[in-house]
Amino acid sequence: MTTRRRIGCVIGLAGFSAAVWLWAARPDETSWQPIIRPAAIIATEPVPHDGDSADDPAIWLCAEDPSRSMIIGTDKHGGLISYDLSGKQLQIVSGNSWPDNVDVIYDFPLGGRKVDLAVAGTRAKQELGIKVWTIDAKTRQMADVTAGGAIPTFGHTEPYGTGVYHSLKTGKFYCFVNNKKGEQEQYELIDGGNGKVGGVKVRSFKLPSITEGCVADDETGFVYIAEESVGIWKYPAEPDGGSEGKLIARTGEHGLKGDVEGLTLYCAAGGKGYLIASSQGNSQFKVYRRDGNHEFICTIIPRKGDGPNAIDAVDDTDGVAVTNRPAGPNFPNGFLVVQDGHNDKGNQNFKVYRWEDIAGKDLLIDTQWDPRAQKALAPAVVDPPQAK
Ligand code: CA
Ligand code: CA
Ligand code: CA
Ligand code: CA
C-alpha cells in the first residue's frame, strides 16, 4: 500500500452518495490508510430487549424477487428476528431461544425438496446448541425445524459464534460453532427425517482464547475465525482439514482493535472480493482481500447521516453481513448491514449501508456473483504462496 502523507485527499465520490474515501491517520493506527465514511440508508426497528441484545445479522436473498429479501438478526435475550429492506420487523421466531450468531444456507435438501435455512447458535438453557429454521420464500416466514429442538454442542454446554459452510467438493452442508474457551466444533447438517434438520459432529479443534466471529468461503474451502483479542485465523473448512490454522490478520495492525467480532465476505467472480471484520475496540470495520494473502485494503467508519431524521453512527460494533446482489430500489448494488451497540433511538438495532457508498471507485462492485451458484476455485487462486 502506498503511503500518503496528507489528510483529506478525496479519491472517490459515488454520485450523490456519502462515499468519501480519504487518506488519513488516526491516533491508534501506525500507518496512513484509506478511510471510508458511509452514512446508513436505513436502520432496522430496535430489538425488543434492552442492554446488549442485538448481536449478528445475516442476509436472505429472495431468488424470485430481490426486493423481498430480508435481514435476519439475533436478539441474544429473545429470538430470531426478520426485517424487510425498509427495516420493518416482519417476524420473531423462537422468541426464547437466545440466538447469538446467524447465517443463511441456500438450497438445502430436505424431504425431497430444496429449502433455504437460517442457522444460529442458541444459548437458552432449554435450547442450548445449534438451531435451524426454514425460510419460506412465498410467505417470508421462518419456522423451527431443528431435530430435538437443538443440536447439542460442546457436551451440552453453551456455544458462542457460528458460521455455515457448503462444501462444493462433496455437496455437504456444515455449521462451525465455537465457545468462549476457543473450542471449535464442526457439524454436518443432515436431513433428520420428518422435515427436521439434524447435526453430526465431524471435527473439533481449539484456539488459545475466546473466539466468536466466523465465516466460511464455500468457493475456496476455507473458514475464517476471529480470536477476539488476537486476530483472524484461516483454516481448511473440510472436516478433514485438521487443527492447523494460519493467522492472517492481527490486532494492533492497521488499527484492528479487539474485540475482533463479526466477519463477512463480499464475494465477486473469480475469487475476488473482500473479507470484512468488525473491529469492536474502535467501532470500525477492516477490509482485507478475499484472495491472495488477504492484504489489508481500507477501513470503514460509518458516520451519522445528514438532516433532521439522520440515522446515528455505529458504536461498539458487533456482527456484520454483506451482499453483492441487488436488493430492491434502495440497494441496486447490494448492501452492508452491521449491528449498532448504541442506537440513539432506543434498543440496539442494525444499520444498513449501500455497497456503492462503501466501494466508491476503489472497491469492486460485482452484482452478478450468485451465492446460489458458487463455483469451486482452482488451488492457485485459493492458496497462493505467502508473500515475503
Ligand atoms: Ca452472521
Ligand atoms: Ca464477542
Ligand atoms: Ca449508534
Ligand atoms: Ca458477537
CSV table of N, CA and C and ligand atoms in Angstrom, one decimal, residues 56-58 101-103 320-321, ligand 1:
chain,number,residue,atom,x,y,z
A,56,ASP,N,-25.9,-10.2,15.8
A,56,ASP,CA,-25.4,-10.5,14.5
A,56,ASP,C,-26.5,-10.6,13.4
A,57,PRO,N,-26.2,-10.0,12.2
A,57,PRO,CA,-27.2,-10.1,11.1
A,57,PRO,C,-26.7,-11.1,10.1
A,58,ALA,N,-27.7,-11.6,9.3
A,58,ALA,CA,-27.5,-12.4,8.1
A,58,ALA,C,-28.4,-11.8,7.1
A,101,ASN,N,-25.2,-15.8,16.9
A,101,ASN,CA,-24.8,-15.5,15.5
A,101,ASN,C,-25.7,-16.3,14.6
A,102,VAL,N,-26.0,-15.7,13.5
A,102,VAL,CA,-26.9,-16.3,12.5
A,102,VAL,C,-26.3,-16.2,11.1
A,103,ASP,N,-26.6,-17.2,10.3
A,103,ASP,CA,-26.2,-17.4,8.9
A,103,ASP,C,-27.3,-18.0,8.1
A,320,VAL,N,-21.8,-8.5,11.5
A,320,VAL,CA,-21.8,-7.8,10.2
A,320,VAL,C,-22.1,-8.8,9.1
A,321,ALA,N,-22.8,-8.3,8.1
A,321,ALA,CA,-23.1,-9.2,6.9
A,321,ALA,C,-23.1,-8.3,5.7
B,1,CA,CA,-23.9,-13.7,10.5
